[in-house]
Tab-separated table of C-alpha atoms and ligand atoms in Angstrom:
chain	number	residue	atom	x	y	z
A	87	MET	CA	7.121	22.537	-5.163
A	88	GLY	CA	6.035	20.039	-7.797
A	89	ILE	CA	5.767	20.545	-11.526
A	90	VAL	CA	2.025	21.054	-11.506
A	91	ASP	CA	-0.332	23.073	-9.365
A	92	LYS	CA	-1.718	21.088	-6.434
A	93	ASN	CA	-5.293	22.023	-7.279
A	94	ASP	CA	-4.892	20.734	-10.822
A	95	LEU	CA	-3.511	17.437	-9.615
A	96	THR	CA	-6.057	16.598	-6.991
A	97	PRO	CA	-9.568	17.221	-8.203
A	98	ALA	CA	-12.280	16.183	-5.753
A	99	GLY	CA	-12.531	12.710	-7.321
A	100	LEU	CA	-9.048	11.456	-6.440
A	101	LYS	CA	-9.098	10.036	-2.944
A	102	HIS	CA	-7.000	6.936	-2.748
A	103	ILE	CA	-3.685	5.965	-4.331
A	104	ALA	CA	-2.311	2.472	-3.767
A	105	ILE	CA	1.261	1.623	-4.717
A	106	ILE	CA	3.008	-1.684	-5.389
A	107	MET	CA	6.541	-0.607	-4.565
A	108	ASP	CA	8.545	-2.926	-6.806
A	109	GLY	CA	12.094	-3.007	-8.137
A	110	ASN	CA	14.364	-2.659	-5.102
A	111	GLY	CA	16.300	-5.809	-5.983
A	112	ARG	CA	16.848	-4.797	-9.613
A	113	TRP	CA	17.919	-1.313	-8.536
A	114	ALA	CA	20.624	-2.897	-6.377
A	115	ASN	CA	21.633	-5.499	-8.987
A	116	LYS	CA	22.191	-2.768	-11.555
A	117	ARG	CA	24.711	-1.223	-9.178
A	118	SER	CA	26.295	-4.526	-8.146
A	119	LEU	CA	24.983	-3.982	-4.642
A	120	SER	CA	23.209	-6.529	-2.473
A	121	ARG	CA	19.400	-6.622	-2.670
A	122	LEU	CA	19.377	-5.418	0.933
A	123	LYS	CA	20.816	-2.070	-0.152
A	124	GLY	CA	17.956	-1.775	-2.627
A	125	HIS	CA	15.441	-2.121	0.182
A	126	GLU	CA	17.267	0.536	2.203
A	127	GLN	CA	17.045	2.969	-0.707
A	128	GLY	CA	13.414	1.968	-1.162
A	129	ALA	CA	12.657	3.304	2.311
A	130	LYS	CA	13.699	6.772	1.107
A	131	ALA	CA	11.211	6.595	-1.757
A	132	VAL	CA	8.522	5.687	0.791
A	133	ARG	CA	9.154	9.028	2.498
A	134	GLU	CA	8.835	10.812	-0.869
A	135	ALA	CA	5.504	9.128	-1.572
A	136	ILE	CA	4.062	9.953	1.849
A	137	LYS	CA	5.285	13.538	1.736
A	138	GLY	CA	4.032	14.011	-1.818
A	139	CYS	CA	0.542	12.699	-1.072
A	140	GLY	CA	0.374	14.815	2.079
A	141	GLU	CA	1.337	17.959	0.195
A	142	LEU	CA	-1.041	17.248	-2.665
A	143	GLY	CA	-3.918	16.762	-0.258
A	144	ILE	CA	-4.615	13.150	-1.207
A	145	PRO	CA	-6.512	11.680	1.739
A	146	PHE	CA	-5.599	7.962	1.404
A	147	LEU	CA	-2.330	6.289	0.470
A	148	THR	CA	-1.794	2.540	0.666
A	149	LEU	CA	1.666	1.016	0.289
A	150	PHE	CA	2.379	-2.646	-0.432
A	151	ALA	CA	5.462	-3.229	1.694
A	152	PHE	CA	5.564	-7.016	2.161
A	153	SER	CA	3.352	-9.655	0.609
A	154	SER	CA	2.204	-12.936	2.117
A	155	GLU	CA	4.353	-14.569	-0.588
A	156	ASN	CA	7.466	-12.549	0.298
A	157	TRP	CA	8.019	-14.924	3.255
A	158	LYS	CA	9.408	-17.276	0.589
A	159	ARG	CA	12.471	-15.065	0.151
A	160	PRO	CA	15.836	-15.969	1.712
A	161	GLU	CA	15.821	-15.651	5.510
A	162	GLU	CA	18.501	-12.960	5.421
A	163	GLU	CA	16.375	-10.769	3.123
A	164	VAL	CA	13.204	-11.289	5.171
A	165	ASN	CA	15.084	-10.409	8.378
A	166	HIS	CA	16.549	-7.323	6.772
A	167	LEU	CA	13.114	-6.173	5.616
A	168	MET	CA	11.706	-6.718	9.122
A	169	GLY	CA	14.637	-4.684	10.483
A	170	LEU	CA	13.808	-1.882	8.059
A	171	PHE	CA	10.149	-1.872	9.109
A	172	ARG	CA	11.278	-1.587	12.744
A	173	TYR	CA	13.743	1.171	11.944
A	174	PHE	CA	11.258	3.048	9.773
A	175	ILE	CA	8.424	3.025	12.305
A	176	ASN	CA	10.753	3.965	15.173
A	177	ARG	CA	12.367	6.751	13.223
A	178	GLU	CA	9.381	8.191	11.391
A	179	LEU	CA	6.574	7.821	13.896
A	180	ASP	CA	6.978	11.234	15.546
A	181	THR	CA	7.183	12.967	12.165
A	182	LEU	CA	4.116	11.114	10.893
A	183	ALA	CA	2.213	11.885	14.088
A	184	SER	CA	3.007	15.594	13.925
A	185	SER	CA	2.269	15.903	10.207
A	186	GLY	CA	-1.332	14.760	10.349
A	187	VAL	CA	-0.786	11.195	9.113
A	188	LYS	CA	-2.970	8.436	10.495
A	189	VAL	CA	-1.161	5.098	10.285
A	190	ASN	CA	-3.046	1.922	9.554
A	191	PHE	CA	-2.022	-1.649	8.673
A	192	ILE	CA	-3.588	-4.379	6.578
A	193	GLY	CA	-2.508	-7.988	6.200
A	194	ASP	CA	-1.900	-10.941	8.437
A	195	ILE	CA	-0.294	-8.837	11.144
A	196	ASN	CA	-0.184	-11.861	13.501
A	197	ALA	CA	2.421	-13.429	11.197
A	198	LEU	CA	4.894	-10.627	11.986
A	199	PRO	CA	7.467	-10.735	14.805
A	200	ASP	CA	5.905	-9.754	18.166
A	201	ASP	CA	7.832	-6.518	18.510
A	202	ILE	CA	6.710	-5.331	15.072
A	203	GLN	CA	3.109	-6.122	15.992
A	204	LYS	CA	3.581	-3.946	19.084
A	205	LEU	CA	5.188	-1.154	17.059
A	206	ALA	CA	2.285	-1.300	14.607
A	207	GLU	CA	-0.158	-0.951	17.508
A	208	LEU	CA	1.838	1.978	18.874
A	209	ALA	CA	1.893	3.676	15.467
A	210	LYS	CA	-1.862	3.252	15.143
A	211	SER	CA	-2.664	4.546	18.620
A	212	LYS	CA	-0.234	7.472	18.426
A	213	THR	CA	-1.726	8.690	15.152
A	214	ALA	CA	-5.356	7.660	15.652
A	215	MET	CA	-6.634	11.238	15.945
A	216	ASN	CA	-4.959	12.455	12.732
A	217	THR	CA	-7.114	13.119	9.706
A	218	ASP	CA	-5.014	14.660	6.899
A	219	LEU	CA	-3.675	11.485	5.276
A	220	VAL	CA	-4.580	7.887	6.082
A	221	LEU	CA	-1.437	5.865	5.385
A	222	THR	CA	-2.156	2.163	5.148
A	223	VAL	CA	0.819	-0.174	5.115
A	224	ALA	CA	0.205	-3.651	3.722
A	225	LEU	CA	2.437	-6.031	5.674
A	226	SER	CA	2.295	-9.793	5.227
A	227	TYR	CA	-0.644	-8.919	3.009
A	228	GLY	CA	-2.243	-11.157	0.402
A	229	GLY	CA	-5.562	-10.344	-1.229
A	230	GLN	CA	-6.671	-13.969	-1.444
A	231	HIS	CA	-5.881	-14.579	2.221
A	232	GLU	CA	-7.740	-11.395	3.170
A	233	ILE	CA	-10.806	-12.673	1.283
A	234	VAL	CA	-10.512	-16.070	2.974
A	235	ARG	CA	-10.297	-14.423	6.421
A	236	ALA	CA	-13.368	-12.302	5.643
A	237	THR	CA	-15.231	-15.418	4.526
A	238	GLN	CA	-14.300	-17.207	7.746
A	239	LYS	CA	-15.731	-14.322	9.791
A	240	LEU	CA	-18.992	-14.463	7.849
A	241	ALA	CA	-19.162	-18.256	8.066
A	242	LYS	CA	-18.745	-18.062	11.848
A	243	LEU	CA	-21.591	-15.554	12.132
A	244	ALA	CA	-23.776	-17.713	9.907
A	245	ALA	CA	-22.922	-20.882	11.833
A	246	SER	CA	-23.852	-19.255	15.145
A	247	GLY	CA	-27.156	-18.077	13.700
A	248	GLU	CA	-26.264	-14.365	13.948
A	249	LEU	CA	-26.415	-13.962	10.183
A	250	SER	CA	-28.488	-15.437	7.422
A	251	PRO	CA	-26.481	-16.349	4.274
A	252	ALA	CA	-28.990	-14.338	2.236
A	253	ASP	CA	-27.886	-11.191	4.091
A	254	ILE	CA	-24.385	-11.405	2.654
A	255	ASP	CA	-23.947	-8.761	0.001
A	256	GLU	CA	-20.994	-6.801	-1.370
A	257	LYS	CA	-21.258	-4.138	1.319
A	258	LEU	CA	-21.279	-6.607	4.194
A	259	PHE	CA	-18.476	-8.609	2.621
A	260	ALA	CA	-16.323	-5.502	2.169
A	261	SER	CA	-16.852	-4.604	5.828
A	262	MET	CA	-15.167	-7.877	6.829
A	263	LEU	CA	-12.003	-7.077	4.866
A	264	ASP	CA	-8.938	-5.451	6.438
A	265	THR	CA	-9.720	-2.354	4.381
A	266	ASP	CA	-13.071	-1.749	6.087
A	267	GLY	CA	-13.620	2.020	6.190
A	268	LEU	CA	-11.199	2.818	3.337
A	269	PRO	CA	-12.494	3.869	-0.068
A	270	ASP	CA	-11.429	1.574	-2.933
A	271	PRO	CA	-8.233	2.796	-4.609
A	272	ASP	CA	-8.810	5.146	-7.533
A	273	PHE	CA	-5.620	3.881	-9.043
A	274	ILE	CA	-3.024	1.264	-8.325
A	275	LEU	CA	0.467	2.229	-9.365
A	276	ARG	CA	3.149	-0.395	-9.841
A	277	THR	CA	6.762	0.525	-10.407
A	278	SER	CA	9.558	-1.567	-11.977
A	279	GLY	CA	7.794	-2.376	-15.254
A	280	GLU	CA	6.020	-5.515	-14.008
A	281	LYS	CA	2.380	-5.559	-15.052
A	282	ARG	CA	0.531	-7.607	-12.482
A	283	LEU	CA	-1.200	-7.181	-9.147
A	284	SER	CA	0.741	-9.904	-7.280
A	285	ASN	CA	-2.185	-10.562	-4.914
A	286	PHE	CA	-2.652	-6.896	-3.934
A	287	LEU	CA	-6.141	-5.536	-3.122
A	288	LEU	CA	-7.940	-8.104	-5.296
A	289	TRP	CA	-11.438	-7.240	-4.102
A	290	GLN	CA	-10.836	-3.509	-3.803
A	291	SER	CA	-9.276	-3.099	-7.268
A	292	ALA	CA	-12.496	-4.043	-9.112
A	293	TYR	CA	-12.663	-0.603	-10.730
A	294	SER	CA	-9.225	0.814	-9.985
A	295	GLU	CA	-7.245	2.260	-12.843
A	296	LEU	CA	-3.923	0.437	-13.255
A	297	ILE	CA	-0.840	2.511	-13.884
A	298	PHE	CA	2.553	0.988	-14.572
A	299	GLN	CA	5.811	2.897	-14.500
A	300	ASP	CA	9.212	1.594	-15.562
A	301	VAL	CA	11.003	3.387	-12.716
A	302	LEU	CA	12.564	1.122	-10.074
A	303	TRP	CA	11.091	1.882	-6.661
A	304	PRO	CA	14.232	3.424	-5.052
A	305	ASP	CA	14.241	6.018	-7.874
A	306	PHE	CA	10.579	6.925	-7.375
A	307	ASP	CA	10.162	10.608	-6.618
A	308	ARG	CA	7.678	13.457	-6.604
A	309	ALA	CA	7.800	13.792	-10.401
A	310	CYS	CA	6.824	10.099	-10.786
A	311	LEU	CA	3.924	10.609	-8.398
A	312	GLU	CA	2.693	13.617	-10.342
A	313	GLU	CA	3.124	11.782	-13.652
A	314	ALA	CA	0.955	8.944	-12.324
A	315	ILE	CA	-1.745	11.386	-11.213
A	316	ILE	CA	-1.720	13.056	-14.616
A	317	GLU	CA	-2.061	9.669	-16.317
A	318	TYR	CA	-4.946	8.799	-13.989
A	319	GLN	CA	-6.669	12.046	-14.884
A	320	SER	CA	-6.542	11.149	-18.569
A	321	ARG	CA	-8.510	7.932	-17.985
A	322	ASN	CA	-12.250	7.743	-18.525
A	323	ARG	CA	-13.786	5.804	-15.643
A	324	ARG	CA	-17.165	4.402	-16.594
A	325	PHE	CA	-17.898	1.867	-13.825
A	326	GLY	CA	-19.879	-0.144	-16.348
A	327	ALA	CA	-22.115	2.756	-17.302
A	328	VAL	CA	-22.099	4.838	-20.453
A	329	SER	CA	-19.366	7.415	-20.870
A	330	VAL	CA	-20.217	10.861	-19.538
B	62	IPE	C1	9.994	-4.700	-3.818
B	62	IPE	O1	11.180	-4.872	-4.495
B	62	IPE	C2	10.149	-4.856	-2.332
B	62	IPE	C3	9.481	-6.036	-1.768
B	62	IPE	C4	8.823	-6.925	-2.454
B	62	IPE	C5	9.569	-6.199	-0.342
B	62	IPE	P1	11.724	-6.302	-4.904
B	62	IPE	O2	12.566	-6.831	-3.799
B	62	IPE	O3	10.589	-7.200	-5.305
B	62	IPE	O4	12.605	-5.956	-6.145
B	62	IPE	P2	12.787	-6.783	-7.480
B	62	IPE	O5	11.419	-7.046	-8.038
B	62	IPE	O6	13.492	-8.048	-7.110
B	62	IPE	O7	13.610	-5.898	-8.359
B	63	IPE	C1	4.926	-7.439	-4.847
B	63	IPE	O1	6.207	-7.495	-5.394
B	63	IPE	C2	5.009	-7.228	-3.365
B	63	IPE	C3	5.505	-5.946	-2.906
B	63	IPE	C4	5.844	-4.939	-3.658
B	63	IPE	C5	5.597	-5.796	-1.481
B	63	IPE	P1	6.944	-8.874	-5.691
B	63	IPE	O2	8.256	-8.528	-6.255
B	63	IPE	O3	6.931	-9.726	-4.485
B	63	IPE	O4	6.000	-9.534	-6.783
B	63	IPE	P2	6.310	-10.643	-7.896
B	63	IPE	O5	6.945	-11.796	-7.204
B	63	IPE	O6	7.219	-10.025	-8.905
B	63	IPE	O7	4.967	-10.955	-8.489
B	64	MG	MG1	9.715	-7.560	-7.103
């Protein structure tokens, strides 16, 4: 059980938490371990976050697992991360499926190794009927690239005469993004002390609250999640209107 009552933490307004899971490398460095060990520990914190959101009744959780820029890392680290994604999906899929989690992916999935693309498809189809928690994993994800891909789709429709440029509005544009069907995140949480978005959910974060915690991702636990929710609840979201 957490430190605060579930009903206090999740008022009707809080639907979607998105997390930039940062600090695995620093966690490992501090212990004179290889960065790879940091990623392995990070996978444990992923379980904590999913379990915590499930128990608190939060309907949408999005996790930034690998950015389109992370391909620039050393080959050994990229391969290790891909191995962890494989291991995690293989190992956790049955648990996710039986605990009401619907798995979803955003990002340039085609850039991933073939077998991971297949595993992602399997995870989606095996959990498609679940409704308790929509878990979106951002893999090879970059917000700018997502916007470019959406623009290409619209340009194609316009070029073939199926769409008039004047019909393009925010709603139509958003429907072309990978996040079509997901509500915008209420808050984006970044661990590790860095205070930037690093190309995460650029369109969708227009009115997200930004919460930064100093904890390194492998140390993230239920208390950190609850602390973030409490901080979110103290914010006054105005969406450009006058305070209510
Ligand atoms: C986040 O931790 C994991 C990924 C980006 C895949 P980092 O690997 O970025 O850890 P730091 O920022 O180097 O500590
Ligand atoms: C952002 O973290 C990406 C993920 C957490 C997956 P990075 O560690 O890659 O971001 P920068 O390089 O510090 O901006
Ligand atoms: Mg980092």
